[in-house]
Amino acid sequence: MSQRLLERRIAIMISAIVLAGIIFSFLTYQYYLRNSSEVQKIAVEHIQNSTLIKVTDLSHLLRNKLDLVTVNLELLSSSKELSEQRLEIGKILVNSAQKTTANVVDFYNWVDSNGTSIWSSANSDDITNMKFKEFSAASTIYFSKVKDTQVPTYSNTLKFTNGQSGILIIYPIFDNQNRTTNINRTNEQFKGAILAGITSNTLNQYLGSQISPLSSANISLVDSSGLMTLTGIAQLTDANVFDKKFSSLTEQFGTSKSVKSITEVFRSAVSNPKTGTTDVTSGGKDLTLSYAPVVSNGIHYFTIILILPHSLVSSLDDLVVQQRNFAIAAMLIIVLSAGGIFFVITYWNKGLRRVVYIQTKELQETTKKLTYHDKLQKEFIDIAAHEFRTPIQSVLGYSEMIHANLKNFDQYFDKIIRNARRLEKLTEDILDVSRIEGNNLQLSKSNFDLSHTIQQLIEDHQKEAADKNVKVILDFKKNVPTTIYADEARLQQVFNNLLSNAINFTNNGTVIITAYKAQVDTNVEMGQQDEESIVVEIKDTGSGINPDMLPRLFEKFATKSGSGTGLGLYISKSIVDSHSGKIWAYNNKDGIGATFTFTLPIHQKKSKK
């Protein structure tokens, strides 16, 4: 009886283990199904967001280029040289306009009131000149429209004899001396037109250069009337999205009824110009279509449609399916072997749970770090983009003014050079951050006169200080050694950052620079003794440091000012640290201004060769 009871208990135990294995296998299968769906959903959202961001960027880039083309046409059409048909100067102006937009515009053409060509920026290139002749034939109807209405106009996508498509933007030229303020001008004022021609090949090259060559995305460009200028899908070449032919072409892709068709997406994107994204199924493949309008000066020129296949989603789905199938097979083996390895399964299950828990924690930490990194990267990109945009626009603006006026342009050179140097400084800061992050910040130490170096740097900032009515005072104590062993260029960088900040935040005040010798605590926790150092203080009477910024003043991107990337103090601290020195800052006790201080050990050890 006892043997039968024992066998019965063993049978019940094994049955319970088998049943538990089956239930666990079923639950595991459901778990992996749910995870597969979530992973796929996250991957699709990532593709949608990435595609939407990219198409928006492309829209803004093309809009800015068309804005620049419009500005060029406005300047040329209002130019006295073109209205009076001063050929030599007119040539220079037209060619200068071509140079500023060479990556978008194929040519600028200057014609008289009868439509006869006076000059084209394409005259220096025989091949481009042939293209121009085709454009000239196609532009006749639009020239007549401009001549009759005497207002700027633009063409929808035109088909030319060389097989290319493109658009024209035409501005009328009027007599500046006899120009009236009335909207309806007389024909006597009409002196001709200036037009810009843009081909589909040029647009394709420009937009294609903005997308990574490794990307599987393709671009479609549709004008406001629905004509395809660029086609991301080969079968849709030369089609109009509002024609029945377009619908029949897209039906062959086998679009699923559960989502929008390609036809619906294209038509909606063109007729209702706004930014958006949606998914379609074409030829058995899932695609994301993101679209954004290109609107310049109130004119809807194009709609950009970016098509990206879900190749990443498919790969992820395959991996999840493989993992799921492997887990199910493992569970079946466990169920079949349950009777002989009961205790082993118990301990293995505990170990597996522990591993899953640890990996989950690690994944959570990694996710947090990636999220924080992405946030910092986005902030940095926003700040850097803003910083790059300001000097670039200034350089372009003054350059255009120089080209437009061709006289009295010396006054703009200083501003162009200053903004170019701002770009150079920003680029160097970004490179320095990269070197610091990669532990590749190299020092080139040598003996140099610190007093002379500081005095030179103060002289470099005298004009900047004088413009803000700031007096810079240097107090170099007698006990400070004149010669130190350090990296002179890097210390100049530190001093430049601190002095420039002090002058920048001070108006009608004083900046006092004090250098003296003192004993500085090096590392109390490590038991190191005080070290004889040179201390440099830069004290200003400016607005002081925002209290919220003090705890993270020397971190990356720490800034609350209207300009600057927040990299200068971070780089300065890294340079001082690499010299075994210290740097800190505080608001002055009297509530006026702030003081920045850094130290340099006097007895720097020379590295052995």
CSV table of N, CA, C and O in Angstrom, one decimal, residues 473-560:
chain,number,residue,atom,x,y,z
A,473,ILE,N,41.2,96.0,-15.7
A,473,ILE,CA,42.4,96.4,-14.8
A,473,ILE,C,43.1,95.1,-14.5
A,473,ILE,O,42.5,94.1,-14.1
A,474,LEU,N,44.5,95.1,-14.7
A,474,LEU,CA,45.3,93.9,-14.4
A,474,LEU,C,46.2,94.2,-13.1
A,474,LEU,O,46.9,95.2,-13.1
A,475,ASP,N,46.1,93.4,-12.1
A,475,ASP,CA,46.9,93.5,-10.9
A,475,ASP,C,47.7,92.2,-10.8
A,475,ASP,O,47.2,91.2,-10.2
A,476,PHE,N,48.9,92.2,-11.3
A,476,PHE,CA,49.8,91.1,-11.3
A,476,PHE,C,50.8,91.2,-10.1
A,476,PHE,O,51.7,92.1,-10.2
A,477,LYS,N,50.6,90.5,-9.0
A,477,LYS,CA,51.4,90.6,-7.8
A,477,LYS,C,52.9,90.3,-8.1
A,477,LYS,O,53.2,89.5,-9.0
A,478,LYS,N,53.7,90.9,-7.3
A,478,LYS,CA,55.2,90.7,-7.5
A,478,LYS,C,55.7,89.3,-7.2
A,478,LYS,O,56.7,88.9,-7.8
A,479,ASN,N,55.0,88.6,-6.3
A,479,ASN,CA,55.5,87.3,-5.9
A,479,ASN,C,55.1,86.2,-6.9
A,479,ASN,O,55.4,85.0,-6.7
A,480,VAL,N,54.4,86.6,-8.0
A,480,VAL,CA,54.0,85.6,-9.0
A,480,VAL,C,55.2,85.3,-10.0
A,480,VAL,O,55.8,86.2,-10.5
A,481,PRO,N,55.6,84.0,-10.2
A,481,PRO,CA,56.7,83.7,-11.1
A,481,PRO,C,56.3,84.2,-12.5
A,481,PRO,O,55.1,84.0,-12.9
A,482,THR,N,57.2,84.7,-13.2
A,482,THR,CA,56.9,85.2,-14.6
A,482,THR,C,56.8,84.0,-15.6
A,482,THR,O,56.1,84.1,-16.6
A,483,THR,N,57.6,83.0,-15.3
A,483,THR,CA,57.6,81.9,-16.3
A,483,THR,C,57.0,80.6,-15.6
A,483,THR,O,57.3,80.3,-14.5
A,484,ILE,N,56.1,80.0,-16.4
A,484,ILE,CA,55.5,78.8,-15.9
A,484,ILE,C,55.6,77.7,-17.0
A,484,ILE,O,55.8,78.0,-18.2
A,485,TYR,N,55.4,76.4,-16.6
A,485,TYR,CA,55.4,75.3,-17.5
A,485,TYR,C,54.0,74.8,-17.7
A,485,TYR,O,53.5,74.2,-16.8
A,486,ALA,N,53.4,75.1,-18.9
A,486,ALA,CA,52.0,74.7,-19.1
A,486,ALA,C,51.8,74.8,-20.6
A,486,ALA,O,52.6,75.2,-21.4
A,487,ASP,N,50.5,74.5,-21.0
A,487,ASP,CA,50.1,74.6,-22.4
A,487,ASP,C,49.6,76.0,-22.6
A,487,ASP,O,48.5,76.3,-22.2
A,488,GLU,N,50.4,76.9,-23.2
A,488,GLU,CA,50.0,78.3,-23.4
A,488,GLU,C,48.7,78.5,-24.2
A,488,GLU,O,47.8,79.3,-23.8
A,489,ALA,N,48.6,77.7,-25.3
A,489,ALA,CA,47.4,77.9,-26.1
A,489,ALA,C,46.1,77.6,-25.4
A,489,ALA,O,45.1,78.3,-25.5
A,490,ARG,N,46.2,76.5,-24.6
A,490,ARG,CA,45.0,76.0,-23.9
A,490,ARG,C,44.6,77.0,-22.7
A,490,ARG,O,43.4,77.3,-22.5
A,491,LEU,N,45.6,77.5,-22.1
A,491,LEU,CA,45.4,78.5,-21.0
A,491,LEU,C,44.8,79.8,-21.6
A,491,LEU,O,44.0,80.5,-20.9
A,492,GLN,N,45.3,80.2,-22.8
A,492,GLN,CA,44.7,81.3,-23.4
A,492,GLN,C,43.2,81.1,-23.7
A,492,GLN,O,42.4,82.0,-23.6
A,493,GLN,N,42.9,79.9,-24.1
A,493,GLN,CA,41.5,79.5,-24.3
A,493,GLN,C,40.7,79.7,-23.0
A,493,GLN,O,39.6,80.3,-23.1
A,494,VAL,N,41.2,79.3,-21.9
A,494,VAL,CA,40.5,79.4,-20.6
A,494,VAL,C,40.3,80.9,-20.3
A,494,VAL,O,39.2,81.4,-19.9
A,495,PHE,N,41.4,81.7,-20.4
A,495,PHE,CA,41.4,83.1,-20.0
A,495,PHE,C,40.4,83.8,-21.0
A,495,PHE,O,39.7,84.7,-20.6
A,496,ASN,N,40.5,83.5,-22.3
A,496,ASN,CA,39.6,84.1,-23.2
A,496,ASN,C,38.1,83.9,-22.9
A,496,ASN,O,37.3,84.8,-22.9
A,497,ASN,N,37.8,82.7,-22.5
A,497,ASN,CA,36.4,82.3,-22.1
A,497,ASN,C,35.9,83.2,-20.9
A,497,ASN,O,34.8,83.8,-20.9
A,498,LEU,N,36.8,83.2,-19.9
A,498,LEU,CA,36.4,83.9,-18.6
A,498,LEU,C,36.3,85.4,-18.8
A,498,LEU,O,35.4,86.1,-18.4
A,499,LEU,N,37.3,86.0,-19.5
A,499,LEU,CA,37.3,87.4,-19.7
A,499,LEU,C,36.2,87.8,-20.7
A,499,LEU,O,35.5,88.9,-20.4
A,500,SER,N,35.9,87.1,-21.7
A,500,SER,CA,34.9,87.4,-22.6
A,500,SER,C,33.5,87.3,-21.9
A,500,SER,O,32.7,88.2,-22.1
A,501,ASN,N,33.3,86.3,-21.0
A,501,ASN,CA,32.1,86.3,-20.3
A,501,ASN,C,31.9,87.5,-19.3
A,501,ASN,O,30.8,88.0,-19.2
A,502,ALA,N,33.0,87.9,-18.7
A,502,ALA,CA,33.0,89.0,-17.7
A,502,ALA,C,32.6,90.3,-18.5
A,502,ALA,O,31.7,91.0,-18.0
A,503,ILE,N,33.2,90.5,-19.6
A,503,ILE,CA,32.9,91.7,-20.4
A,503,ILE,C,31.4,91.6,-20.9
A,503,ILE,O,30.7,92.6,-21.0
A,504,ASN,N,31.0,90.5,-21.4
A,504,ASN,CA,29.7,90.3,-22.0
A,504,ASN,C,28.6,90.6,-21.0
A,504,ASN,O,27.6,91.1,-21.4
A,505,PHE,N,28.8,90.2,-19.7
A,505,PHE,CA,27.7,90.4,-18.7
A,505,PHE,C,27.9,91.7,-17.9
A,505,PHE,O,27.3,91.9,-16.9
A,506,THR,N,28.8,92.6,-18.4
A,506,THR,CA,29.0,93.9,-17.7
A,506,THR,C,28.8,95.0,-18.6
A,506,THR,O,29.3,95.0,-19.7
A,507,ASN,N,28.1,96.0,-18.1
A,507,ASN,CA,27.8,97.2,-18.9
A,507,ASN,C,28.2,98.4,-18.0
A,507,ASN,O,27.8,98.5,-16.8
A,508,ASN,N,29.1,99.3,-18.5
A,508,ASN,CA,29.5,100.5,-17.8
A,508,ASN,C,30.1,100.1,-16.4
A,508,ASN,O,29.7,100.7,-15.4
A,509,GLY,N,31.0,99.2,-16.4
A,509,GLY,CA,31.6,98.8,-15.2
A,509,GLY,C,33.0,98.5,-15.3
A,509,GLY,O,33.8,99.0,-16.1
A,510,THR,N,33.5,97.6,-14.4
A,510,THR,CA,34.9,97.3,-14.3
A,510,THR,C,35.1,95.8,-14.2
A,510,THR,O,34.3,95.0,-13.6
A,511,VAL,N,36.2,95.3,-14.9
A,511,VAL,CA,36.7,93.9,-14.7
A,511,VAL,C,38.1,93.9,-14.2
A,511,VAL,O,39.0,94.6,-14.8
A,512,ILE,N,38.3,93.3,-13.0
A,512,ILE,CA,39.6,93.4,-12.4
A,512,ILE,C,40.2,92.0,-12.4
A,512,ILE,O,39.6,91.0,-12.0
A,513,ILE,N,41.4,91.9,-13.0
A,513,ILE,CA,42.1,90.6,-13.1
A,513,ILE,C,43.3,90.6,-12.1
A,513,ILE,O,44.2,91.5,-12.2
A,514,THR,N,43.3,89.7,-11.2
A,514,THR,CA,44.3,89.6,-10.2
A,514,THR,C,45.0,88.3,-10.2
A,514,THR,O,44.4,87.2,-10.3
A,515,ALA,N,46.4,88.3,-10.2
A,515,ALA,CA,47.2,87.1,-10.2
A,515,ALA,C,48.1,87.2,-9.0
A,515,ALA,O,48.8,88.2,-8.8
A,516,TYR,N,48.1,86.1,-8.2
A,516,TYR,CA,49.0,86.0,-7.0
A,516,TYR,C,49.3,84.6,-6.7
A,516,TYR,O,48.8,83.6,-7.3
A,517,LYS,N,50.3,84.4,-5.8
A,517,LYS,CA,50.8,83.1,-5.5
A,517,LYS,C,50.2,82.7,-4.1
A,517,LYS,O,50.1,83.5,-3.2
A,518,ALA,N,49.8,81.4,-4.0
A,518,ALA,CA,49.1,81.0,-2.7
A,518,ALA,C,49.3,79.5,-2.6
A,518,ALA,O,49.6,78.8,-3.6
A,519,GLN,N,49.0,79.0,-1.3
A,519,GLN,CA,49.0,77.6,-1.1
A,519,GLN,C,47.6,77.1,-1.3
A,519,GLN,O,46.6,77.6,-0.7
A,520,VAL,N,47.4,76.1,-2.1
A,520,VAL,CA,46.0,75.6,-2.5
A,520,VAL,C,45.9,74.1,-2.1
A,520,VAL,O,46.8,73.3,-2.3
A,521,ASP,N,44.7,73.8,-1.4
A,521,ASP,CA,44.5,72.4,-1.1
A,521,ASP,C,44.3,71.6,-2.4
A,521,ASP,O,43.5,71.9,-3.3
A,522,THR,N,45.1,70.5,-2.5
A,522,THR,CA,45.0,69.7,-3.7
A,522,THR,C,44.0,68.6,-3.6
A,522,THR,O,43.0,68.6,-4.3
A,523,ASN,N,44.2,67.7,-2.7
A,523,ASN,CA,43.2,66.6,-2.5
A,523,ASN,C,43.3,66.2,-1.0
A,523,ASN,O,44.1,65.3,-0.7
A,524,VAL,N,42.4,66.7,-0.2
A,524,VAL,CA,42.5,66.4,1.2
A,524,VAL,C,42.2,65.0,1.5
A,524,VAL,O,42.8,64.3,2.4
A,525,GLU,N,41.2,64.4,0.8
A,525,GLU,CA,40.8,63.0,1.0
A,525,GLU,C,41.9,62.0,0.7
A,525,GLU,O,42.0,61.0,1.4
A,526,MET,N,42.8,62.4,-0.2
A,526,MET,CA,43.9,61.5,-0.6
A,526,MET,C,45.1,61.7,0.3
A,526,MET,O,46.1,61.1,0.1
A,527,GLY,N,45.0,62.7,1.2
A,527,GLY,CA,46.1,62.9,2.1
A,527,GLY,C,47.2,63.8,1.5
A,527,GLY,O,48.3,63.8,2.0
A,528,GLN,N,46.9,64.4,0.4
A,528,GLN,CA,48.0,65.2,-0.3
A,528,GLN,C,48.1,66.6,0.4
A,528,GLN,O,47.1,67.1,1.0
A,529,GLN,N,49.3,67.1,0.5
A,529,GLN,CA,49.5,68.4,1.1
A,529,GLN,C,49.2,69.6,0.2
A,529,GLN,O,49.0,69.4,-1.0
A,530,ASP,N,49.1,70.8,0.9
A,530,ASP,CA,48.9,72.0,0.1
A,530,ASP,C,50.0,72.2,-0.9
A,530,ASP,O,51.2,71.8,-0.7
A,531,GLU,N,49.6,72.7,-2.1
A,531,GLU,CA,50.6,72.9,-3.2
A,531,GLU,C,50.7,74.3,-3.6
A,531,GLU,O,49.7,75.0,-3.6
A,532,GLU,N,51.9,74.8,-3.8
A,532,GLU,CA,52.1,76.2,-4.2
A,532,GLU,C,51.6,76.4,-5.6
A,532,GLU,O,52.0,75.7,-6.5
A,533,SER,N,50.7,77.4,-5.7
A,533,SER,CA,50.0,77.6,-7.0
A,533,SER,C,49.9,79.0,-7.4
A,533,SER,O,50.0,79.9,-6.5
A,534,ILE,N,49.7,79.3,-8.7
A,534,ILE,CA,49.3,80.6,-9.1
A,534,ILE,C,47.8,80.7,-9.2
A,534,ILE,O,47.2,79.8,-9.7
A,535,VAL,N,47.3,81.8,-8.6
A,535,VAL,CA,45.8,81.9,-8.5
A,535,VAL,C,45.5,83.1,-9.4
A,535,VAL,O,46.1,84.2,-9.3
A,536,VAL,N,44.5,82.9,-10.4
A,536,VAL,CA,44.1,84.0,-11.2
A,536,VAL,C,42.6,84.2,-11.0
A,536,VAL,O,41.8,83.3,-11.1
A,537,GLU,N,42.2,85.5,-10.6
A,537,GLU,CA,40.9,85.9,-10.3
A,537,GLU,C,40.4,86.9,-11.4
A,537,GLU,O,41.1,87.8,-11.7
A,538,ILE,N,39.2,86.7,-11.9
A,538,ILE,CA,38.6,87.6,-12.8
A,538,ILE,C,37.2,88.1,-12.2
A,538,ILE,O,36.3,87.3,-12.2
A,539,LYS,N,37.2,89.3,-11.7
A,539,LYS,CA,36.1,89.8,-11.0
A,539,LYS,C,35.4,90.9,-11.8
A,539,LYS,O,36.1,91.8,-12.2
A,540,ASP,N,34.1,90.8,-12.0
A,540,ASP,CA,33.4,91.8,-12.7
A,540,ASP,C,32.3,92.5,-11.9
A,540,ASP,O,32.0,92.0,-10.8
A,541,THR,N,31.7,93.5,-12.4
A,541,THR,CA,30.6,94.3,-11.8
A,541,THR,C,29.3,94.1,-12.6
A,541,THR,O,28.6,95.1,-12.7
A,542,GLY,N,29.2,92.9,-13.2
A,542,GLY,CA,28.0,92.7,-14.1
A,542,GLY,C,26.8,92.2,-13.4
A,542,GLY,O,26.6,92.5,-12.2
A,543,SER,N,26.0,91.4,-14.1
A,543,SER,CA,24.7,90.9,-13.6
A,543,SER,C,24.8,89.8,-12.7
A,543,SER,O,23.8,89.4,-12.0
A,544,GLY,N,26.0,89.2,-12.5
A,544,GLY,CA,26.2,88.0,-11.6
A,544,GLY,C,25.7,86.7,-12.3
A,544,GLY,O,25.3,86.7,-13.4
A,545,ILE,N,25.8,85.6,-11.5
A,545,ILE,CA,25.4,84.3,-11.9
A,545,ILE,C,24.0,83.9,-11.4
A,545,ILE,O,23.7,84.1,-10.3
A,546,ASN,N,23.2,83.4,-12.3
A,546,ASN,CA,21.9,83.0,-11.9
A,546,ASN,C,22.0,81.9,-10.9
A,546,ASN,O,22.7,80.9,-11.1
A,547,PRO,N,21.3,82.0,-9.7
A,547,PRO,CA,21.5,81.0,-8.6
A,547,PRO,C,21.2,79.6,-9.1
A,547,PRO,O,21.8,78.6,-8.6
A,548,ASP,N,20.2,79.4,-10.0
A,548,ASP,CA,19.9,78.1,-10.5
A,548,ASP,C,21.0,77.5,-11.3
A,548,ASP,O,21.1,76.2,-11.4
A,549,MET,N,22.0,78.3,-11.8
A,549,MET,CA,23.1,77.8,-12.6
A,549,MET,C,24.3,77.4,-11.8
A,549,MET,O,25.1,76.6,-12.3
A,550,LEU,N,24.4,77.9,-10.6
A,550,LEU,CA,25.6,77.7,-9.8
A,550,LEU,C,26.0,76.2,-9.6
A,550,LEU,O,27.1,75.9,-9.8
A,551,PRO,N,25.0,75.4,-9.2
A,551,PRO,CA,25.4,73.9,-9.0
A,551,PRO,C,25.9,73.2,-10.2
A,551,PRO,O,26.7,72.3,-10.1
A,552,ARG,N,25.5,73.7,-11.4
A,552,ARG,CA,26.0,73.0,-12.6
A,552,ARG,C,26.6,73.9,-13.6
A,552,ARG,O,26.6,73.7,-14.9
A,553,LEU,N,27.3,74.9,-13.1
A,553,LEU,CA,27.9,76.0,-13.9
A,553,LEU,C,28.9,75.4,-14.9
A,553,LEU,O,29.0,75.9,-16.0
A,554,PHE,N,29.7,74.4,-14.5
A,554,PHE,CA,30.8,73.9,-15.3
A,554,PHE,C,30.4,72.6,-16.0
A,554,PHE,O,31.3,71.9,-16.5
A,555,GLU,N,29.1,72.4,-16.2
A,555,GLU,CA,28.7,71.2,-16.9
A,555,GLU,C,28.4,71.6,-18.3
A,555,GLU,O,28.2,72.7,-18.7
A,556,LYS,N,28.3,70.5,-19.2
A,556,LYS,CA,27.9,70.8,-20.6
A,556,LYS,C,26.6,71.4,-20.7
A,556,LYS,O,25.6,71.0,-20.0
A,557,PHE,N,26.4,72.3,-21.7
A,557,PHE,CA,25.2,72.9,-22.1
A,557,PHE,C,24.5,73.8,-20.9
A,557,PHE,O,23.3,74.0,-21.0
A,558,ALA,N,25.3,74.1,-19.9
A,558,ALA,CA,24.8,74.9,-18.8
A,558,ALA,C,24.8,76.4,-19.2
A,558,ALA,O,25.8,77.0,-19.2
A,559,THR,N,23.6,76.9,-19.6
A,559,THR,CA,23.5,78.3,-20.0
A,559,THR,C,22.0,78.7,-19.9
A,559,THR,O,21.1,77.9,-20.1
A,560,LYS,N,21.8,80.0,-19.5
A,560,LYS,CA,20.5,80.6,-19.5
A,560,LYS,C,20.5,81.9,-20.2
A,560,LYS,O,19.6,82.7,-20.1
